Amino acid sequence: MPETSQDRTKKYLDLGHSEAENHAKTQLELYEKHVKDTSSVTNVISEFFKTNLVGFAWHYIKSRFGPRHPYQSYPRNGDSGVYRLQSSVPSRNEISLALLSDWASDTEESDKVAHLVARYAPDYTVHMGDIYFVGSPQEVEANFTAPYASWYYGASGSLALSGNHEMYSNGNAFFKHLLPAMYIQEGEVRKTQQAGFFCLENEHWRIIGLDTGYTSVGRPFVEIISPPDCHLKKEQIEWLRDVVKIGDPDDKRGLLFLSHHPYISAFREDYAKPGEQIQELLKGAERPVIWLWGHDHRLVIYNQGKNGNGPLAYGRCLGHGGLPVEIKMPDPNDLERIGFYDRRVRTVVKRHALGYNGFVRLLLDEQNLRAEYRDLEDTCVFEESWTINRQNGQLEWKILQSIPELAVR
Ligand SMILES: [Fe+2]
């Protein structure tokens, strides 16, 4: 239906006072439009079951062959990849981020999660990897760039990490279509995301997005059975060492890492190598870090732990963004590594019990960092906070709330 002059008047009357407010309103309008028309979903969640081997194999075979997209690193187009965290509302001190992993599946569930994110209007949004099935241009479009796509673009920044699925199509659409749509706001300047890793920082915290996706694929087919080690490539290591200066012993800001691949997993393969590379860059400093990842399609709060010679980490798995959420218990030997785990059954599809999709909302306020784990019904299932001691780099951790079902014992 064409826009009438009354509609236009209403739109101007509704104009907010800040760019961020207008931005949030535009996103909300898209959401309301979407609620009226849900036909834009291209997949149903059952297509993503692990048993759907034929479906997956077809996408995989179509995309897997050919050369890998060249790696992109900083400096690139005058960009260092290190950005100052900024609130999109000048009068507000608190900075918010929404983290979504394994979200890009273009299902009703992923739309629901994204629309919930929109209601919170976070300053930053980060997709922590895996665009299903193979990160093709059409899949990037359906989830992120089409007018009907439900991804919420944060007013201060919208960033993406690569998972393994982006690399099943050699990273071409990730580098050529997704990164050009992603950006960071620095003051009045909007910069396009230049590489698959980044650092957001202020006086108290450094949020470092790591690229583990590029090195998560090897030879076609072999990589599925025996995945490569997800090491940080030389360019990324040099950036962490020389630009981020992560090893500066006088810098005791809180460190929060984001990656697609798990540093620790009680369920499937985990990857010690990136952690060991980081601990080497930290020159073996005994300071705990916070590390959030995806890849495993579930929500797990791990007990503080290490993998190999990596750092001591508060590890969290948030791979429950959009795909069927798994709720099985791990091997009994691995159970002690888990603090909390969302095993609630949301629905049963084709005799598979599925858990709740959701996202994490991070709130930074001076030395405090709070994390709210929200499911697609907007229930905050777990909430925790860390306080960084800038004198010694230690973290004080507190559980603020947890629903009883998340307890594993
Ligand atoms: Fe993955």
GROMACS .gro file of C-alpha atoms and ligand atoms in nm:
model
  410
    1MET     CA    1   0.000   0.000   0.000
    2PRO     CA    2   0.150   0.340  -0.094
    3GLU     CA    3   0.239   0.572   0.189
    4THR     CA    4  -0.027   0.842   0.240
    5SER     CA    5   0.045   1.198   0.345
    6GLN     CA    6  -0.114   1.114   0.681
    7ASP     CA    7   0.139   0.833   0.729
    8ARG     CA    8   0.421   1.069   0.647
    9THR     CA    9   0.295   1.332   0.891
   10LYS     CA   10   0.272   1.066   1.161
   11LYS     CA   11   0.627   0.958   1.088
   12TYR     CA   12   0.760   1.312   1.127
   13LEU     CA   13   0.559   1.365   1.443
   14ASP     CA   14   0.715   1.050   1.579
   15LEU     CA   15   1.070   1.163   1.506
   16GLY     CA   16   1.291   1.115   1.810
   17HIS     CA   17   1.536   1.362   1.955
   18SER     CA   18   1.850   1.167   1.892
   19GLU     CA   19   1.984   0.962   1.607
   20ALA     CA   20   1.977   0.656   1.833
   21GLU     CA   21   1.612   0.704   1.917
   22ASN     CA   22   1.522   0.739   1.550
   23HIS     CA   23   1.729   0.436   1.473
   24ALA     CA   24   1.545   0.231   1.738
   25LYS     CA   25   1.211   0.351   1.601
   26THR     CA   26   1.299   0.249   1.249
   27GLN     CA   27   1.393  -0.095   1.373
   28LEU     CA   28   1.070  -0.119   1.570
   29GLU     CA   29   0.871  -0.022   1.261
   30LEU     CA   30   1.042  -0.301   1.070
   31TYR     CA   31   0.950  -0.536   1.352
   32GLU     CA   32   0.584  -0.432   1.349
   33LYS     CA   33   0.573  -0.472   0.974
   34HIS     CA   34   0.729  -0.813   1.009
   35VAL     CA   35   0.472  -0.925   1.268
   36LYS     CA   36   0.199  -0.852   1.013
   37ASP     CA   37   0.384  -1.050   0.749
   38THR     CA   38   0.571  -1.356   0.871
   39SER     CA   39   0.607  -1.503   0.522
   40SER     CA   40   0.965  -1.374   0.501
   41VAL     CA   41   1.099  -1.677   0.690
   42THR     CA   42   1.270  -1.915   0.448
   43ASN     CA   43   1.343  -2.207   0.683
   44VAL     CA   44   1.171  -2.408   0.949
   45ILE     CA   45   1.374  -2.519   1.245
   46SER     CA   46   1.345  -2.892   1.166
   47GLU     CA   47   1.561  -2.839   0.855
   48PHE     CA   48   1.856  -2.793   1.086
   49PHE     CA   49   1.839  -3.125   1.267
   50LYS     CA   50   2.163  -3.314   1.257
   51THR     CA   51   1.973  -3.598   1.095
   52ASN     CA   52   1.908  -3.377   0.790
   53LEU     CA   53   2.226  -3.501   0.625
   54VAL     CA   54   2.094  -3.495   0.270
   55GLY     CA   55   1.984  -3.133   0.300
   56PHE     CA   56   2.313  -3.024   0.451
   57ALA     CA   57   2.528  -3.228   0.211
   58TRP     CA   58   2.359  -3.067  -0.088
   59HIS     CA   59   2.436  -2.713   0.031
   60TYR     CA   60   2.784  -2.815   0.134
   61ILE     CA   61   2.879  -2.980  -0.196
   62LYS     CA   62   2.746  -2.684  -0.394
   63SER     CA   63   2.965  -2.438  -0.205
   64ARG     CA   64   3.269  -2.609  -0.068
   65PHE     CA   65   3.505  -2.617  -0.363
   66GLY     CA   66   3.718  -2.335  -0.496
   67PRO     CA   67   3.977  -2.110  -0.334
   68ARG     CA   68   3.935  -1.958   0.011
   69HIS     CA   69   3.873  -1.583   0.025
   70PRO     CA   70   4.197  -1.398   0.109
   71TYR     CA   71   4.239  -1.317   0.478
   72GLN     CA   72   4.170  -0.958   0.578
   73SER     CA   73   4.364  -0.790   0.853
   74TYR     CA   74   4.446  -0.449   1.004
   75PRO     CA   75   4.566  -0.192   0.920
   76ARG     CA   76   4.319  -0.181   0.636
   77ASN     CA   77   4.178   0.133   0.477
   78GLY     CA   78   4.333   0.332   0.762
   79ASP     CA   79   4.153   0.130   1.027
   80SER     CA   80   4.326  -0.026   1.329
   81GLY     CA   81   4.039  -0.249   1.443
   82VAL     CA   82   4.044  -0.097   1.794
   83TYR     CA   83   3.744   0.119   1.878
   84ARG     CA   84   3.625   0.315   2.176
   85LEU     CA   85   3.297   0.193   2.324
   86GLN     CA   86   3.034   0.464   2.304
   87SER     CA   87   2.678   0.495   2.418
   88SER     CA   88   2.433   0.584   2.142
   89VAL     CA   89   2.250   0.813   2.385
   90PRO     CA   90   2.491   1.086   2.500
   91SER     CA   91   2.327   1.131   2.842
   92ARG     CA   92   2.354   0.760   2.925
   93ASN     CA   93   2.663   0.615   3.088
   94GLU     CA   94   2.574   0.249   3.057
   95ILE     CA   95   2.669   0.075   2.734
   96SER     CA   96   2.477  -0.227   2.612
   97LEU     CA   97   2.564  -0.505   2.372
   98ALA     CA   98   2.353  -0.790   2.241
   99LEU     CA   99   2.547  -1.106   2.156
  100LEU     CA  100   2.392  -1.364   1.928
  101SER     CA  101   2.562  -1.679   1.809
  102ASP     CA  102   2.453  -1.944   1.563
  103TRP     CA  103   2.160  -1.718   1.501
  104ALA     CA  104   2.154  -1.672   1.123
  105SER     CA  105   1.914  -1.948   1.023
  106ASP     CA  106   1.621  -1.733   0.903
  107THR     CA  107   1.367  -1.926   1.107
  108GLU     CA  108   1.070  -1.805   1.306
  109GLU     CA  109   1.282  -1.859   1.617
  110SER     CA  110   1.574  -1.648   1.495
  111ASP     CA  111   1.333  -1.372   1.396
  112LYS     CA  112   1.177  -1.385   1.738
  113VAL     CA  113   1.516  -1.351   1.908
  114ALA     CA  114   1.614  -1.060   1.681
  115HIS     CA  115   1.286  -0.880   1.745
  116LEU     CA  116   1.341  -0.918   2.115
  117VAL     CA  117   1.690  -0.770   2.074
  118ALA     CA  118   1.528  -0.477   1.887
  119ARG     CA  119   1.304  -0.404   2.183
  120TYR     CA  120   1.612  -0.356   2.401
  121ALA     CA  121   1.775  -0.132   2.137
  122PRO     CA  122   2.133  -0.223   2.241
  123ASP     CA  123   2.416   0.011   2.144
  124TYR     CA  124   2.605  -0.276   1.982
  125THR     CA  125   2.505  -0.605   1.827
  126VAL     CA  126   2.749  -0.886   1.749
  127HIS     CA  127   2.682  -1.200   1.547
  128MET     CA  128   2.927  -1.458   1.676
  129GLY     CA  129   2.922  -1.675   1.368
  130ASP     CA  130   2.752  -1.947   1.168
  131ILE     CA  131   2.522  -1.847   0.888
  132TYR     CA  132   2.323  -2.148   0.778
  133PHE     CA  133   2.370  -2.354   0.583
  134VAL     CA  134   2.695  -2.240   0.425
  135GLY     CA  135   2.714  -1.862   0.456
  136SER     CA  136   2.612  -1.806   0.093
  137PRO     CA  137   2.525  -1.459  -0.043
  138GLN     CA  138   2.154  -1.551  -0.038
  139GLU     CA  139   2.179  -1.657   0.327
  140VAL     CA  140   2.360  -1.336   0.422
  141GLU     CA  141   2.085  -1.145   0.247
  142ALA     CA  142   1.795  -1.334   0.407
  143ASN     CA  143   1.933  -1.286   0.759
  144PHE     CA  144   2.114  -0.952   0.745
  145THR     CA  145   2.080  -0.731   0.442
  146ALA     CA  146   1.738  -0.777   0.278
  147PRO     CA  147   1.476  -0.516   0.374
  148TYR     CA  148   1.282  -0.789   0.554
  149ALA     CA  149   1.589  -0.939   0.730
  150SER     CA  150   1.548  -0.934   1.106
  151TRP     CA  151   1.908  -0.866   1.221
  152TYR     CA  152   1.910  -0.568   1.457
  153TYR     CA  153   2.178  -0.313   1.374
  154GLY     CA  154   2.306  -0.147   1.691
  155ALA     CA  155   2.326   0.233   1.671
  156SER     CA  156   2.689   0.237   1.792
  157GLY     CA  157   2.798  -0.072   1.603
  158SER     CA  158   2.700  -0.399   1.441
  159LEU     CA  159   2.981  -0.651   1.403
  160ALA     CA  160   3.029  -1.008   1.288
  161LEU     CA  161   3.264  -1.297   1.359
  162SER     CA  162   3.301  -1.590   1.126
  163GLY     CA  163   3.202  -1.943   1.221
  164ASN     CA  164   3.281  -2.262   1.035
  165HIS     CA  165   2.967  -2.240   0.821
  166GLU     CA  166   3.076  -1.910   0.662
  167MET     CA  167   3.394  -2.087   0.560
  168TYR     CA  168   3.210  -2.380   0.400
  169SER     CA  169   3.158  -2.137   0.114
  170ASN     CA  170   3.521  -2.023   0.150
  171GLY     CA  171   3.427  -1.706   0.334
  172ASN     CA  172   3.332  -1.530   0.012
  173ALA     CA  173   2.994  -1.398   0.123
  174PHE     CA  174   3.125  -1.321   0.473
  175PHE     CA  175   3.398  -1.093   0.337
  176LYS     CA  176   3.218  -0.958   0.030
  177HIS     CA  177   2.860  -0.919   0.153
  178LEU     CA  178   2.840  -0.934   0.531
  179LEU     CA  179   3.141  -0.726   0.643
  180PRO     CA  180   3.052  -0.435   0.411
  181ALA     CA  181   2.711  -0.421   0.587
  182MET     CA  182   2.869  -0.422   0.934
  183TYR     CA  183   3.006  -0.109   1.096
  184ILE     CA  184   3.127   0.073   1.398
  185GLN     CA  185   3.036   0.424   1.498
  186GLU     CA  186   3.326   0.640   1.620
  187GLY     CA  187   3.192   0.979   1.720
  188GLU     CA  188   3.009   1.098   1.412
  189VAL     CA  189   3.203   0.871   1.179
  190ARG     CA  190   3.067   0.535   1.068
  191LYS     CA  191   3.338   0.286   0.972
  192THR     CA  192   3.279  -0.036   0.785
  193GLN     CA  193   3.406  -0.355   0.951
  194GLN     CA  194   3.735  -0.437   0.778
  195ALA     CA  195   3.834  -0.776   0.918
  196GLY     CA  196   3.686  -1.074   1.101
  197PHE     CA  197   3.818  -0.961   1.443
  198PHE     CA  198   3.804  -0.640   1.647
  199CYS     CA  199   3.852  -0.477   1.986
  200LEU     CA  200   3.596  -0.253   2.163
  201GLU     CA  201   3.732  -0.077   2.469
  202ASN     CA  202   3.698   0.186   2.737
  203GLU     CA  203   3.888   0.268   3.057
  204HIS     CA  204   3.770  -0.047   3.232
  205TRP     CA  205   3.707  -0.318   2.973
  206ARG     CA  206   3.834  -0.460   2.649
  207ILE     CA  207   3.596  -0.674   2.444
  208ILE     CA  208   3.798  -0.864   2.188
  209GLY     CA  209   3.626  -1.048   1.903
  210LEU     CA  210   3.852  -1.331   1.783
  211ASP     CA  211   3.844  -1.494   1.442
  212THR     CA  212   3.853  -1.870   1.488
  213GLY     CA  213   3.638  -1.937   1.181
  214TYR     CA  214   3.896  -1.885   0.907
  215THR     CA  215   4.116  -2.166   1.037
  216SER     CA  216   3.826  -2.396   1.127
  217VAL     CA  217   3.804  -2.549   0.782
  218GLY     CA  218   4.048  -2.772   0.605
  219ARG     CA  219   4.004  -3.007   0.316
  220PRO     CA  220   3.647  -3.064   0.198
  221PHE     CA  221   3.471  -3.346   0.390
  222VAL     CA  222   3.774  -3.427   0.609
  223GLU     CA  223   3.709  -3.106   0.805
  224ILE     CA  224   3.367  -3.228   0.918
  225ILE     CA  225   3.502  -3.547   1.069
  226SER     CA  226   3.825  -3.401   1.198
  227PRO     CA  227   3.806  -3.022   1.230
  228PRO     CA  228   4.125  -2.816   1.218
  229ASP     CA  229   4.254  -2.642   1.533
  230CYS     CA  230   4.101  -2.292   1.488
  231HIS     CA  231   4.435  -2.125   1.563
  232LEU     CA  232   4.465  -1.749   1.543
  233LYS     CA  233   4.643  -1.662   1.221
  234LYS     CA  234   4.976  -1.481   1.227
  235GLU     CA  235   4.818  -1.148   1.125
  236GLN     CA  236   4.570  -1.168   1.412
  237ILE     CA  237   4.846  -1.253   1.662
  238GLU     CA  238   5.054  -0.957   1.543
  239TRP     CA  239   4.753  -0.729   1.579
  240LEU     CA  240   4.687  -0.851   1.934
  241ARG     CA  241   5.053  -0.805   2.024
  242ASP     CA  242   5.141  -0.479   1.846
  243VAL     CA  243   4.815  -0.287   1.807
  244VAL     CA  244   4.591  -0.407   2.091
  245LYS     CA  245   4.907  -0.453   2.303
  246ILE     CA  246   4.734  -0.724   2.499
  247GLY     CA  247   5.060  -0.818   2.677
  248ASP     CA  248   5.117  -0.474   2.834
  249PRO     CA  249   5.173  -0.565   3.202
  250ASP     CA  250   5.049  -0.222   3.317
  251ASP     CA  251   4.715  -0.262   3.144
  252LYS     CA  252   4.485  -0.435   3.394
  253ARG     CA  253   4.155  -0.371   3.219
  254GLY     CA  254   3.903  -0.653   3.223
  255LEU     CA  255   3.936  -0.886   2.924
  256LEU     CA  256   3.633  -1.036   2.758
  257PHE     CA  257   3.684  -1.255   2.455
  258LEU     CA  258   3.422  -1.349   2.197
  259SER     CA  259   3.477  -1.629   1.950
  260HIS     CA  260   3.265  -1.867   1.752
  261HIS     CA  261   3.452  -2.179   1.857
  262PRO     CA  262   3.447  -2.309   2.214
  263TYR     CA  263   3.750  -2.273   2.434
  264ILE     CA  264   3.590  -2.534   2.660
  265SER     CA  265   3.314  -2.783   2.585
  266ALA     CA  266   3.160  -3.064   2.787
  267PHE     CA  267   2.975  -3.189   2.479
  268ARG     CA  268   3.193  -3.196   2.169
  269GLU     CA  269   3.535  -3.088   2.046
  270ASP     CA  270   3.681  -2.778   2.205
  271TYR     CA  271   3.981  -2.576   2.096
  272ALA     CA  272   4.279  -2.519   2.323
  273LYS     CA  273   4.501  -2.356   2.061
  274PRO     CA  274   4.353  -2.000   2.052
  275GLY     CA  275   4.361  -1.991   2.435
  276GLU     CA  276   4.723  -2.103   2.442
  277GLN     CA  277   4.816  -1.837   2.187
  278ILE     CA  278   4.644  -1.574   2.402
  279GLN     CA  279   4.809  -1.689   2.723
  280GLU     CA  280   5.143  -1.663   2.548
  281LEU     CA  281   5.061  -1.306   2.443
  282LEU     CA  282   4.958  -1.231   2.803
  283LYS     CA  283   5.308  -1.354   2.893
  284GLY     CA  284   5.164  -1.611   3.129
  285ALA     CA  285   5.001  -1.346   3.352
  286GLU     CA  286   4.776  -1.505   3.616
  287ARG     CA  287   4.464  -1.308   3.545
  288PRO     CA  288   4.123  -1.454   3.476
  289VAL     CA  289   3.934  -1.366   3.160
  290ILE     CA  290   3.572  -1.389   3.050
  291TRP     CA  291   3.518  -1.585   2.731
  292LEU     CA  292   3.189  -1.622   2.546
  293TRP     CA  293   3.149  -1.851   2.247
  294GLY     CA  294   2.890  -2.037   2.039
  295HIS     CA  295   2.907  -2.333   1.798
  296ASP     CA  296   2.742  -2.570   2.049
  297HIS     CA  297   2.370  -2.507   2.013
  298ARG     CA  298   2.286  -2.462   2.378
  299LEU     CA  299   2.322  -2.224   2.672
  300VAL     CA  300   2.586  -2.333   2.924
  301ILE     CA  301   2.752  -2.146   3.211
  302TYR     CA  302   3.079  -2.331   3.269
  303ASN     CA  303   3.266  -2.335   3.597
  304GLN     CA  304   3.586  -2.136   3.589
  305GLY     CA  305   3.838  -2.347   3.402
  306LYS     CA  306   4.134  -2.380   3.167
  307ASN     CA  307   4.197  -2.575   2.851
  308GLY     CA  308   4.557  -2.686   2.801
  309ASN     CA  309   4.791  -2.395   2.871
  310GLY     CA  310   4.525  -2.134   2.807
  311PRO     CA  311   4.400  -1.869   3.051
  312LEU     CA  312   4.171  -1.931   3.347
  313ALA     CA  313   3.831  -1.838   3.205
  314TYR     CA  314   3.472  -1.779   3.298
  315GLY     CA  315   3.344  -1.966   2.991
  316ARG     CA  316   2.993  -1.928   2.856
  317CYS     CA  317   2.840  -2.104   2.558
  318LEU     CA  318   2.563  -1.912   2.385
  319GLY     CA  319   2.512  -2.108   2.066
  320HIS     CA  320   2.137  -2.100   2.121
  321GLY     CA  321   2.066  -1.802   1.890
  322GLY     CA  322   1.847  -1.954   1.621
  323LEU     CA  323   1.903  -2.324   1.555
  324PRO     CA  324   1.743  -2.622   1.729
  325VAL     CA  325   1.865  -2.596   2.090
  326GLU     CA  326   2.012  -2.914   2.235
  327ILE     CA  327   1.938  -3.010   2.592
  328LYS     CA  328   2.101  -3.351   2.642
  329MET     CA  329   2.318  -3.407   2.948
  330PRO     CA  330   2.692  -3.446   2.885
  331ASP     CA  331   2.896  -3.749   2.972
  332PRO     CA  332   2.889  -3.785   3.357
  333ASN     CA  333   3.266  -3.721   3.369
  334ASP     CA  334   3.216  -3.383   3.207
  335LEU     CA  335   2.929  -3.275   3.428
  336GLU     CA  336   3.150  -3.122   3.694
  337ARG     CA  337   3.274  -2.864   3.445
  338ILE     CA  338   2.925  -2.716   3.418
  339GLY     CA  339   2.775  -2.466   3.661
  340PHE     CA  340   2.440  -2.399   3.494
  341TYR     CA  341   2.274  -2.533   3.180
  342ASP     CA  342   1.939  -2.447   3.027
  343ARG     CA  343   1.773  -2.783   2.965
  344ARG     CA  344   1.412  -2.671   2.960
  345VAL     CA  345   1.201  -2.819   2.680
  346ARG     CA  346   1.038  -2.548   2.467
  347THR     CA  347   0.878  -2.773   2.211
  348VAL     CA  348   0.898  -3.119   2.056
  349VAL     CA  349   0.944  -3.138   1.680
  350LYS     CA  350   0.957  -3.475   1.506
  351ARG     CA  351   1.024  -3.641   1.841
  352HIS     CA  352   1.321  -3.409   1.910
  353ALA     CA  353   1.288  -3.214   2.235
  354LEU     CA  354   1.412  -2.862   2.168
  355GLY     CA  355   1.529  -2.604   2.419
  356TYR     CA  356   1.492  -2.229   2.429
  357ASN     CA  357   1.664  -1.998   2.184
  358GLY     CA  358   1.793  -1.669   2.316
  359PHE     CA  359   2.070  -1.412   2.340
  360VAL     CA  360   2.290  -1.237   2.593
  361ARG     CA  361   2.261  -0.875   2.688
  362LEU     CA  362   2.580  -0.723   2.828
  363LEU     CA  363   2.570  -0.401   3.025
  364LEU     CA  364   2.886  -0.209   3.101
  365ASP     CA  365   2.885   0.052   3.369
  366GLU     CA  366   3.229   0.172   3.480
  367GLN     CA  367   3.411  -0.121   3.645
  368ASN     CA  368   3.098  -0.339   3.645
  369LEU     CA  369   2.991  -0.573   3.371
  370ARG     CA  370   2.654  -0.743   3.392
  371ALA     CA  371   2.527  -1.023   3.169
  372GLU     CA  372   2.161  -1.108   3.128
  373TYR     CA  373   2.079  -1.433   2.950
  374ARG     CA  374   1.738  -1.386   2.791
  375ASP     CA  375   1.533  -1.651   2.615
  376LEU     CA  376   1.302  -1.584   2.321
  377GLU     CA  377   1.008  -1.535   2.557
  378ASP     CA  378   1.211  -1.259   2.728
  379THR     CA  379   1.264  -1.455   3.050
  380CYS     CA  380   1.597  -1.365   3.208
  381VAL     CA  381   1.710  -1.719   3.293
  382PHE     CA  382   2.048  -1.624   3.440
  383GLU     CA  383   2.213  -1.301   3.541
  384GLU     CA  384   2.567  -1.246   3.662
  385SER     CA  385   2.815  -0.965   3.707
  386TRP     CA  386   3.188  -0.910   3.721
  387THR     CA  387   3.376  -0.622   3.876
  388ILE     CA  388   3.726  -0.553   3.751
  389ASN     CA  389   3.996  -0.448   3.993
  390ARG     CA  390   4.214  -0.215   3.785
  391GLN     CA  391   4.499  -0.242   4.035
  392ASN     CA  392   4.558  -0.615   3.995
  393GLY     CA  393   4.340  -0.725   3.700
  394GLN     CA  394   4.136  -0.965   3.915
  395LEU     CA  395   3.762  -1.018   3.865
  396GLU     CA  396   3.497  -1.042   4.131
  397TRP     CA  397   3.208  -1.259   4.013
  398LYS     CA  398   2.852  -1.263   4.143
  399ILE     CA  399   2.541  -1.454   4.043
  400LEU     CA  400   2.252  -1.210   4.051
  401GLN     CA  401   1.973  -1.452   3.964
  402SER     CA  402   1.905  -1.790   3.812
  403ILE     CA  403   1.585  -1.976   3.743
  404PRO     CA  404   1.584  -2.310   3.933
  405GLU     CA  405   1.572  -2.522   3.615
  406LEU     CA  406   1.926  -2.415   3.522
  407ALA     CA  407   2.086  -2.596   3.813
  408VAL     CA  408   2.254  -2.918   3.695
  409ARG     CA  409   2.264  -3.100   4.025
  410FE      FE  410   2.981  -2.358   1.431
   0.00000   0.00000   0.00000
